[in-house]
Short mmCIF file of C-alpha atoms and ligand atoms in Angstrom, two decimals:
data_model
loop_
_atom_site.label_atom_id
_atom_site.label_comp_id
_atom_site.label_asym_id
_atom_site.label_seq_id
_atom_site.Cartn_x
_atom_site.Cartn_y
_atom_site.Cartn_z
CA MET A 1 -46.57 -96.15 -143.00
CA ASP A 2 -47.61 -92.75 -142.34
CA PHE A 3 -49.33 -90.76 -144.99
CA HIS A 4 -49.75 -87.58 -143.00
CA LEU A 5 -47.99 -84.26 -143.97
CA SER A 6 -46.44 -82.45 -141.06
CA THR A 7 -47.94 -79.38 -139.63
CA GLU A 8 -45.31 -77.14 -141.42
CA GLN A 9 -46.29 -78.72 -144.70
CA GLU A 10 -49.87 -78.37 -144.24
CA ILE A 11 -49.59 -74.65 -143.38
CA LEU A 12 -47.42 -74.22 -146.43
CA ARG A 13 -50.15 -75.86 -148.67
CA ASP A 14 -52.64 -73.73 -147.14
CA SER A 15 -50.74 -70.47 -147.48
CA VAL A 16 -49.75 -71.09 -151.04
CA ARG A 17 -53.34 -72.19 -151.99
CA SER A 18 -54.76 -69.01 -150.52
CA PHE A 19 -52.08 -66.88 -152.12
CA ALA A 20 -52.60 -68.50 -155.53
CA GLU A 21 -56.40 -68.08 -155.30
CA ALA A 22 -56.17 -64.50 -154.17
CA GLU A 23 -53.15 -63.09 -156.15
CA ILE A 24 -52.81 -65.27 -159.42
CA LYS A 25 -56.07 -66.86 -160.46
CA HIS A 26 -57.93 -63.47 -161.47
CA LYS A 27 -55.07 -62.25 -163.69
CA ALA A 28 -53.73 -65.64 -165.09
CA SER A 29 -55.95 -65.59 -168.20
CA GLU A 30 -55.14 -62.17 -169.05
CA LEU A 31 -51.28 -62.62 -168.60
CA ASP A 32 -51.45 -65.73 -170.72
CA LYS A 33 -53.33 -63.80 -173.46
CA ASN A 34 -50.55 -61.05 -173.32
CA GLU A 35 -47.64 -63.38 -173.12
CA GLU A 36 -46.90 -61.19 -170.12
CA PHE A 37 -44.47 -62.27 -167.43
CA SER A 38 -45.65 -60.58 -164.25
CA TYR A 39 -43.03 -58.87 -162.16
CA ASP A 40 -45.73 -58.10 -159.59
CA THR A 41 -46.73 -61.85 -158.93
CA MET A 42 -42.93 -62.67 -159.07
CA GLN A 43 -42.20 -60.24 -156.17
CA LYS A 44 -45.15 -61.59 -154.20
CA MET A 45 -44.21 -65.13 -154.65
CA ALA A 46 -40.85 -64.15 -153.47
CA GLU A 47 -42.18 -62.49 -150.42
CA LEU A 48 -43.99 -65.85 -149.48
CA GLY A 49 -40.65 -67.55 -149.71
CA LEU A 50 -41.34 -69.58 -152.76
CA PHE A 51 -37.64 -69.20 -153.94
CA GLY A 52 -34.87 -71.30 -152.42
CA VAL A 53 -37.50 -73.37 -150.68
CA PHE A 54 -34.99 -76.29 -150.06
CA VAL A 55 -32.00 -74.09 -149.85
CA SER A 56 -30.26 -73.88 -146.30
CA GLU A 57 -31.03 -70.68 -144.37
CA LYS A 58 -27.38 -70.18 -144.47
CA TYR A 59 -27.67 -68.96 -147.99
CA GLY A 60 -31.14 -67.23 -147.68
CA GLY A 61 -33.27 -70.26 -148.27
CA GLN A 62 -36.21 -71.53 -146.48
CA GLY A 63 -34.35 -74.69 -145.34
CA MET A 64 -37.31 -76.86 -145.95
CA ASP A 65 -37.40 -80.49 -147.45
CA TYR A 66 -38.13 -81.39 -151.12
CA GLN A 67 -41.64 -82.39 -150.27
CA SER A 68 -42.49 -78.95 -149.16
CA TYR A 69 -41.16 -77.46 -152.21
CA ILE A 70 -43.31 -79.89 -154.38
CA ILE A 71 -46.46 -79.08 -152.44
CA ALA A 72 -45.75 -75.33 -153.33
CA VAL A 73 -45.43 -76.15 -156.95
CA GLU A 74 -48.51 -78.42 -156.83
CA GLU A 75 -50.61 -75.71 -155.32
CA LEU A 76 -49.56 -72.88 -157.86
CA ALA A 77 -50.12 -75.36 -160.70
CA ARG A 78 -53.88 -75.92 -159.37
CA VAL A 79 -54.33 -72.18 -160.44
CA ASP A 80 -51.86 -71.58 -163.12
CA GLY A 81 -49.12 -73.42 -165.07
CA SER A 82 -46.93 -70.32 -165.93
CA HIS A 83 -46.54 -69.27 -162.45
CA ALA A 84 -45.77 -72.70 -161.19
CA ALA A 85 -43.26 -73.00 -164.03
CA THR A 86 -41.38 -69.83 -162.97
CA VAL A 87 -41.29 -71.25 -159.41
CA ALA A 88 -40.45 -74.79 -160.46
CA ALA A 89 -37.71 -73.97 -163.05
CA GLU A 90 -36.10 -71.46 -160.69
CA ASN A 91 -35.80 -73.66 -157.64
CA SER A 92 -34.93 -77.00 -159.17
CA LEU A 93 -33.12 -75.87 -162.47
CA GLY A 94 -31.83 -72.37 -161.56
CA ILE A 95 -30.84 -72.49 -157.85
CA GLY A 96 -30.37 -76.22 -157.58
CA PRO A 97 -27.27 -76.75 -159.59
CA ILE A 98 -25.61 -73.87 -157.71
CA TYR A 99 -26.50 -75.13 -154.47
CA TYR A 100 -25.50 -78.73 -155.16
CA PHE A 101 -22.51 -78.32 -157.12
CA GLY A 102 -21.23 -74.68 -156.73
CA SER A 103 -18.20 -73.77 -154.56
CA GLU A 104 -18.66 -72.00 -151.32
CA GLU A 105 -17.67 -68.78 -152.92
CA GLN A 106 -20.24 -69.17 -155.91
CA LYS A 107 -22.94 -70.18 -153.44
CA ARG A 108 -22.48 -66.94 -151.34
CA LEU A 109 -22.24 -64.88 -154.45
CA TYR A 110 -25.29 -65.92 -156.18
CA LEU A 111 -27.83 -67.81 -153.87
CA PRO A 112 -28.83 -64.90 -151.42
CA LYS A 113 -30.33 -62.76 -154.03
CA LEU A 114 -31.88 -65.95 -155.96
CA CYS A 115 -33.43 -66.95 -152.79
CA ILE A 116 -35.15 -63.60 -152.23
CA GLY A 117 -36.43 -63.46 -155.77
CA GLU A 118 -34.38 -60.45 -156.57
CA THR A 119 -32.72 -62.17 -159.48
CA LEU A 120 -33.55 -65.38 -161.61
CA TRP A 121 -30.93 -67.93 -163.12
CA GLY A 122 -31.43 -70.09 -166.15
CA PHE A 123 -30.41 -73.82 -166.96
CA GLY A 124 -28.67 -73.96 -170.37
CA LEU A 125 -28.82 -77.57 -171.47
CA THR A 126 -31.10 -77.75 -174.49
CA GLU A 127 -29.70 -76.83 -178.04
CA ALA A 128 -31.59 -76.83 -181.46
CA ASN A 129 -29.94 -80.05 -182.23
CA ALA A 130 -29.61 -81.46 -178.76
CA GLY A 131 -33.10 -82.10 -177.29
CA SER A 132 -33.65 -85.64 -176.11
CA ASP A 133 -29.96 -86.40 -176.99
CA ALA A 134 -28.68 -83.78 -174.48
CA ALA A 135 -25.25 -85.21 -174.40
CA ASN A 136 -24.74 -83.89 -178.17
CA SER A 137 -24.38 -80.42 -177.02
CA LYS A 138 -22.29 -78.36 -179.47
CA THR A 139 -21.64 -75.30 -177.43
CA THR A 140 -18.02 -75.15 -176.67
CA ALA A 141 -15.79 -73.51 -174.07
CA VAL A 142 -11.93 -73.29 -174.48
CA LEU A 143 -9.72 -72.26 -171.79
CA ASP A 144 -7.61 -69.36 -172.87
CA GLY A 145 -5.36 -68.23 -169.88
CA ASN A 146 -7.58 -67.68 -167.01
CA GLN A 147 -10.73 -67.33 -169.05
CA TRP A 148 -13.28 -69.67 -170.75
CA VAL A 149 -14.25 -68.57 -174.21
CA ILE A 150 -17.68 -69.72 -174.93
CA ASN A 151 -19.34 -70.21 -178.42
CA GLY A 152 -22.75 -71.67 -179.10
CA SER A 153 -26.35 -71.36 -178.38
CA LYS A 154 -29.32 -72.70 -176.38
CA ILE A 155 -32.88 -72.77 -176.79
CA PHE A 156 -36.05 -73.09 -174.75
CA ILE A 157 -34.36 -71.93 -171.43
CA THR A 158 -36.74 -70.66 -168.71
CA ASN A 159 -36.25 -67.45 -166.74
CA ALA A 160 -33.02 -66.35 -168.65
CA SER A 161 -34.41 -63.10 -170.34
CA THR A 162 -36.23 -61.28 -167.88
CA ASP A 163 -35.36 -57.89 -166.59
CA ILE A 164 -34.02 -59.54 -163.40
CA SER A 165 -32.32 -62.53 -165.01
CA ALA A 166 -28.78 -62.66 -163.49
CA GLY A 167 -27.32 -65.41 -165.44
CA VAL A 168 -27.33 -69.06 -166.66
CA THR A 169 -25.54 -72.35 -165.91
CA VAL A 170 -24.38 -73.53 -169.39
CA LEU A 171 -23.39 -77.05 -170.59
CA CYS A 172 -20.28 -76.80 -172.83
CA ARG A 173 -17.90 -79.09 -174.53
CA THR A 174 -14.63 -78.42 -172.79
CA GLY A 175 -12.57 -81.36 -174.48
CA THR A 176 -12.51 -84.97 -175.36
CA ARG A 177 -12.46 -87.68 -172.88
CA GLU A 178 -10.14 -90.58 -172.82
CA ASP A 179 -12.78 -92.91 -174.09
CA GLY A 180 -13.39 -90.68 -177.02
CA ARG A 181 -16.60 -89.04 -175.83
CA PRO A 182 -16.99 -85.24 -175.51
CA GLU A 183 -15.82 -83.90 -172.13
CA LEU A 184 -18.96 -81.80 -170.90
CA SER A 185 -18.62 -79.17 -168.09
CA CYS A 186 -21.07 -76.53 -166.76
CA ILE A 187 -20.06 -72.92 -166.49
CA LEU A 188 -21.71 -69.98 -164.88
CA VAL A 189 -22.32 -67.10 -167.14
CA GLU A 190 -23.50 -63.81 -165.91
CA THR A 191 -26.03 -61.56 -167.68
CA GLY A 192 -24.16 -58.55 -169.31
CA THR A 193 -21.17 -60.52 -169.96
CA PRO A 194 -19.92 -59.41 -173.52
CA GLY A 195 -20.75 -61.89 -175.94
CA TYR A 196 -23.63 -63.31 -174.26
CA LYS A 197 -27.09 -62.49 -175.35
CA ALA A 198 -30.50 -63.84 -174.28
CA SER A 199 -33.73 -63.22 -176.25
CA PRO A 200 -37.29 -64.03 -175.08
CA MET A 201 -39.25 -66.51 -177.34
CA HIS A 202 -42.82 -65.76 -178.31
CA GLY A 203 -45.72 -67.56 -179.68
CA LYS A 204 -45.77 -70.49 -177.32
CA MET A 205 -48.84 -72.82 -177.06
CA MET A 206 -48.40 -73.15 -173.25
CA TRP A 207 -46.91 -71.27 -170.21
CA ARG A 208 -47.39 -68.14 -172.22
CA SER A 209 -46.82 -65.87 -169.14
CA SER A 210 -43.62 -67.62 -168.18
CA ASN A 211 -40.36 -66.38 -169.58
CA THR A 212 -38.56 -68.58 -172.38
CA SER A 213 -35.44 -67.64 -174.11
CA GLU A 214 -32.87 -68.34 -176.65
CA LEU A 215 -29.11 -67.79 -175.68
CA TYR A 216 -26.31 -66.91 -177.92
CA PHE A 217 -22.52 -67.18 -177.00
CA GLU A 218 -20.18 -65.46 -179.23
CA ASP A 219 -16.49 -65.31 -177.93
CA CYS A 220 -18.15 -64.96 -174.67
CA ARG A 221 -15.29 -64.70 -171.96
CA VAL A 222 -15.90 -65.71 -168.29
CA PRO A 223 -13.30 -66.19 -165.49
CA ALA A 224 -12.03 -69.83 -165.31
CA GLU A 225 -13.31 -70.02 -161.68
CA ASN A 226 -16.97 -69.93 -163.24
CA LEU A 227 -16.63 -73.62 -163.84
CA LEU A 228 -19.28 -75.33 -161.74
CA GLY A 229 -17.71 -78.34 -159.90
CA PRO A 230 -15.09 -80.41 -161.38
CA ARG A 231 -14.35 -80.24 -165.24
CA GLY A 232 -16.04 -82.96 -167.15
CA ASN A 233 -18.75 -83.52 -164.52
CA GLY A 234 -21.28 -81.23 -166.55
CA PHE A 235 -23.40 -83.97 -168.04
CA HIS A 236 -23.79 -85.85 -164.50
CA GLN A 237 -24.67 -82.50 -162.89
CA MET A 238 -27.38 -81.83 -165.51
CA MET A 239 -28.91 -85.26 -165.42
CA GLU A 240 -28.88 -85.16 -161.58
CA THR A 241 -30.46 -81.78 -161.70
CA LEU A 242 -33.11 -83.10 -163.93
CA ASP A 243 -33.92 -86.25 -161.69
CA GLY A 244 -35.10 -83.45 -159.12
CA GLY A 245 -36.70 -81.24 -161.78
CA ARG A 246 -38.80 -84.03 -163.05
CA LEU A 247 -40.31 -84.12 -159.56
CA SER A 248 -41.31 -80.54 -159.99
CA ILE A 249 -42.92 -81.34 -163.51
CA ALA A 250 -44.64 -84.07 -161.77
CA ALA A 251 -46.04 -81.73 -159.32
CA MET A 252 -47.30 -79.41 -162.03
CA GLY A 253 -49.11 -82.43 -163.63
CA LEU A 254 -50.57 -83.22 -160.24
CA GLY A 255 -51.59 -79.62 -159.45
CA GLY A 256 -52.92 -79.06 -162.81
CA ALA A 257 -54.84 -82.35 -162.82
CA GLN A 258 -56.39 -81.15 -159.39
CA GLY A 259 -57.53 -77.89 -160.86
CA CYS A 260 -59.02 -79.35 -163.90
CA TYR A 261 -60.81 -81.93 -161.56
CA GLU A 262 -62.25 -79.22 -159.27
CA MET A 263 -63.34 -77.05 -162.15
CA ALA A 264 -65.10 -80.03 -163.96
CA LEU A 265 -66.80 -81.12 -160.71
CA LYS A 266 -68.18 -77.65 -159.94
CA TYR A 267 -69.30 -77.07 -163.53
CA SER A 268 -70.96 -80.42 -163.90
CA ARG A 269 -72.87 -80.04 -160.67
CA GLU A 270 -74.04 -76.57 -161.83
CA ARG A 271 -74.73 -76.96 -165.59
CA GLU A 272 -78.16 -78.57 -166.28
CA GLN A 273 -79.14 -80.30 -169.55
CA PHE A 274 -82.41 -82.50 -169.90
CA ASN A 275 -83.44 -81.11 -166.55
CA ARG A 276 -80.62 -82.33 -164.37
CA PRO A 277 -77.34 -81.41 -163.52
CA ILE A 278 -74.80 -83.10 -166.17
CA SER A 279 -72.94 -84.64 -163.19
CA ARG A 280 -76.06 -86.85 -162.62
CA PHE A 281 -75.37 -88.59 -165.87
CA GLN A 282 -73.43 -91.70 -165.22
CA VAL A 283 -71.18 -91.22 -168.31
CA ASN A 284 -70.08 -87.89 -166.78
CA ALA A 285 -70.02 -89.20 -163.13
CA PHE A 286 -67.64 -91.91 -164.19
CA LYS A 287 -65.39 -89.35 -165.79
CA LEU A 288 -65.22 -87.54 -162.64
CA ALA A 289 -64.71 -90.67 -160.63
CA ASP A 290 -61.67 -91.62 -163.02
CA MET A 291 -60.21 -88.21 -162.43
CA ALA A 292 -60.32 -88.49 -158.76
CA LEU A 293 -58.87 -91.86 -158.71
CA GLU A 294 -55.94 -90.93 -161.13
CA ILE A 295 -55.17 -87.84 -158.92
CA GLU A 296 -54.96 -90.17 -155.91
CA THR A 297 -52.64 -92.49 -157.36
CA ALA A 298 -50.45 -89.67 -158.97
CA ARG A 299 -50.06 -88.06 -155.48
CA LEU A 300 -49.11 -91.26 -153.81
CA LEU A 301 -46.36 -91.82 -156.55
CA LEU A 302 -45.10 -88.39 -156.43
CA TYR A 303 -44.96 -88.16 -152.63
CA LYS A 304 -43.26 -91.54 -152.49
CA ALA A 305 -40.55 -90.26 -154.84
CA CYS A 306 -40.17 -87.07 -152.65
CA TRP A 307 -39.89 -89.38 -149.47
CA LEU A 308 -37.06 -91.30 -151.11
CA ARG A 309 -35.31 -88.11 -152.21
CA ASP A 310 -35.79 -86.60 -148.71
CA SER A 311 -34.46 -89.77 -147.22
CA GLY A 312 -31.31 -89.64 -149.18
CA LEU A 313 -32.27 -92.74 -151.15
CA SER A 314 -32.00 -93.46 -154.90
CA PHE A 315 -34.96 -92.07 -156.69
CA SER A 316 -33.99 -91.58 -160.38
CA LYS A 317 -36.32 -94.40 -161.52
CA ILE A 318 -39.41 -93.26 -159.56
CA ALA A 319 -38.71 -89.65 -160.47
CA ALA A 320 -39.13 -90.70 -164.31
CA MET A 321 -42.22 -92.65 -163.23
CA ALA A 322 -43.75 -89.85 -161.34
CA LYS A 323 -43.01 -87.39 -164.21
CA LEU A 324 -44.42 -89.64 -166.64
CA HIS A 325 -47.58 -90.69 -164.73
CA CYS A 326 -48.45 -87.18 -163.43
CA SER A 327 -48.09 -85.61 -166.81
CA GLU A 328 -50.37 -88.26 -168.25
CA VAL A 329 -52.95 -87.87 -165.49
CA MET A 330 -53.01 -84.32 -166.32
CA HIS A 331 -53.58 -84.76 -169.86
CA ASN A 332 -56.47 -87.15 -169.08
CA CYS A 333 -58.00 -84.69 -166.51
CA ALA A 334 -57.46 -81.66 -168.96
CA ASN A 335 -59.27 -83.53 -171.52
CA HIS A 336 -62.33 -84.76 -169.53
CA ALA A 337 -62.55 -81.23 -167.92
CA VAL A 338 -62.87 -79.60 -171.63
CA GLN A 339 -65.36 -82.30 -172.56
CA LEU A 340 -67.49 -81.78 -169.41
CA HIS A 341 -67.46 -78.12 -170.14
CA GLY A 342 -68.73 -78.69 -173.73
CA GLY A 343 -68.51 -75.52 -176.05
CA TYR A 344 -67.56 -73.23 -173.14
CA GLY A 345 -64.40 -75.34 -172.38
CA LEU A 346 -63.06 -74.19 -175.91
CA MET A 347 -63.33 -70.46 -174.81
CA GLN A 348 -60.43 -68.47 -173.37
CA GLU A 349 -62.71 -67.18 -170.53
CA PHE A 350 -62.87 -70.52 -169.10
CA ASP A 351 -59.61 -71.66 -167.39
CA VAL A 352 -59.98 -75.19 -168.49
CA GLU A 353 -58.99 -73.94 -171.99
CA ARG A 354 -55.76 -72.69 -170.76
CA PHE A 355 -55.13 -75.95 -168.69
CA TYR A 356 -55.70 -78.06 -171.66
CA ARG A 357 -52.84 -76.09 -173.43
CA ASP A 358 -50.55 -75.79 -170.69
CA GLN A 359 -50.77 -79.74 -170.01
CA LYS A 360 -48.94 -80.42 -173.37
CA LEU A 361 -45.59 -79.10 -172.14
CA LEU A 362 -45.37 -81.55 -169.12
CA GLU A 363 -45.28 -84.55 -171.81
CA ILE A 364 -42.28 -82.75 -173.39
CA GLY A 365 -40.12 -80.59 -171.20
CA GLU A 366 -37.43 -81.96 -168.84
CA GLY A 367 -37.48 -85.20 -170.71
CA THR A 368 -40.17 -86.24 -173.11
CA SER A 369 -42.63 -89.08 -172.06
CA GLU A 370 -40.50 -91.28 -174.46
CA VAL A 371 -37.27 -90.50 -172.58
CA GLN A 372 -38.97 -91.24 -169.21
CA ARG A 373 -40.07 -94.59 -170.52
CA LEU A 374 -36.50 -95.08 -171.64
CA VAL A 375 -34.98 -94.25 -168.22
CA ILE A 376 -37.43 -96.65 -166.59
CA ALA A 377 -36.84 -99.43 -169.06
CA ARG A 378 -33.15 -99.10 -168.36
CA HIS A 379 -33.64 -99.21 -164.68
CA ILE A 380 -35.78 -102.29 -164.91
CA GLY A 381 -33.25 -104.11 -167.06
CA ALA A 382 -35.54 -104.27 -170.05
CA LEU A 383 -32.96 -102.27 -172.38
N1 COS B 401 -27.71 -88.72 -162.67
C1 COS B 401 -26.22 -88.50 -162.85
N2 COS B 401 -25.69 -89.05 -163.88
C2 COS B 401 -26.31 -89.55 -164.95
C3 COS B 401 -27.60 -89.86 -164.85
C4 COS B 401 -28.25 -89.37 -163.67
N3 COS B 401 -29.75 -89.59 -163.48
N4 COS B 401 -28.03 -90.50 -165.98
C5 COS B 401 -27.03 -90.63 -166.63
N5 COS B 401 -25.94 -90.22 -166.08
C6 COS B 401 -24.54 -90.29 -166.48
C7 COS B 401 -24.22 -91.68 -166.85
O1 COS B 401 -23.62 -92.31 -165.59
C8 COS B 401 -23.12 -91.47 -167.79
O2 COS B 401 -21.82 -91.21 -167.19
P1 COS B 401 -20.28 -91.51 -168.02
O3 COS B 401 -20.41 -91.00 -169.32
O4 COS B 401 -19.41 -90.89 -167.07
O5 COS B 401 -20.32 -93.12 -167.95
C9 COS B 401 -23.54 -90.21 -168.50
O6 COS B 401 -24.38 -89.45 -167.81
C10 COS B 401 -24.31 -90.48 -169.92
O7 COS B 401 -25.30 -91.40 -169.67
P2 COS B 401 -25.98 -92.23 -170.69
O8 COS B 401 -25.06 -92.87 -171.59
O9 COS B 401 -27.17 -92.92 -170.09
O10 COS B 401 -26.54 -91.04 -171.57
P3 COS B 401 -27.23 -91.04 -172.94
O11 COS B 401 -26.70 -90.23 -173.98
O12 COS B 401 -27.63 -92.41 -173.29
O13 COS B 401 -28.77 -90.16 -172.61
C11 COS B 401 -30.77 -90.02 -171.60
C12 COS B 401 -29.57 -90.56 -171.67
C13 COS B 401 -31.49 -89.94 -173.01
C14 COS B 401 -31.80 -90.57 -170.54
C15 COS B 401 -30.56 -88.27 -171.40
O14 COS B 401 -29.86 -87.74 -172.38
C16 COS B 401 -31.74 -87.66 -171.03
O15 COS B 401 -32.36 -87.39 -169.91
N6 COS B 401 -32.26 -86.87 -172.11
C17 COS B 401 -33.41 -85.89 -171.91
C18 COS B 401 -32.96 -84.57 -171.69
C19 COS B 401 -33.76 -83.61 -171.14
O16 COS B 401 -34.61 -84.01 -170.22
N7 COS B 401 -33.91 -82.45 -171.64
C20 COS B 401 -34.91 -81.46 -171.08
C21 COS B 401 -34.22 -80.47 -170.68
S1 COS B 401 -35.64 -79.33 -170.23
S2 COS B 401 -34.74 -78.31 -168.88
#
């Protein structure tokens, strides 16, 4: 067993950590307050090579492994959830389906611009009445000559309504299967297509400076060749994409927990009450010890999941475990961090306040904690 990261992975971690400290940390709180998506940091993240991390250089990507991508997300999340979300959603949900399931022509058409961060792409799965029950999608696509005609709507879609959003992969009902269940297929829809509208959603509790959208399709016509992979494979494609996406949510949990822990440790050593640093009280020292322990176990689990994926082995079960565990570890760490900051932890000028809010998404997005337990329970044969 070798627990060392490669030299390239260590270099990547150092460069993303320095970047996040220098370019994101000082403005994250203000962007969050203003619900502002930063095109400036988006551009800088792109220059650092944070889009298309695991995509082959042939299509303009970095050609690195999934573990490297996860390290990059972890380091961004250590400083800010919104920026980590933009990168995570773009790589695994925006770029991923086109890279893994697209035709050569689709890859050549979309990936180069996505990989240099010139454009962004959304993942249109969730609907108002199809959240955990994702297969209950009601958006339809009917083939009319050589065009799909799409009608329906999607909700909570990351990166779909920025000034640089180029399109979205949409899960649609395209018919009925022989077994009577809906036939679901993925179709690529470009921004600007008549009948397609993406509107930003406001008033989020968390990830306030990331872009989240509602999508509407009204007799939206796209060429038949915009189908992604074979007809009827849409749900499999979405589920497979989510297996990888869940590792990036886990990375956000791990990085966020690390950030909470570091802020809590620093503050507890500096803050004095009863004539000594509050970290010297055993009740607080034990909280910090628990955080360190939970982060260590979360990292081992997530990195093992990445190793399975990079080795081409089955990783669905452990992806669900890593997503569930890392998000719960961040929940615990954010809670302890705010508690250790006392009244100051409730104030916006202390970053732990934002981390406490951002954490909640991790237990809901890309499959709730309940769905992860369901996936694990099915894998172990309990259900
Ligand atoms: N990879 C590939 N295919 C998968 C898969 C996976 N990880 N998991 C399931 N499938 C396939 C199944 O093989 C099955 O295929 P067939 O219909 O051809 O037999 C199909 O998908 C349906 O599977 P299943 O019957 O298990 O689906 P359910 O409707 O019971 O749903 C859950 C399973 C609940 C696990 C799924 O809907 C889910 O993950 N929901 C949460 C969705 C989510 O995370 N949304 C958040 C989006 S934020 S971007």
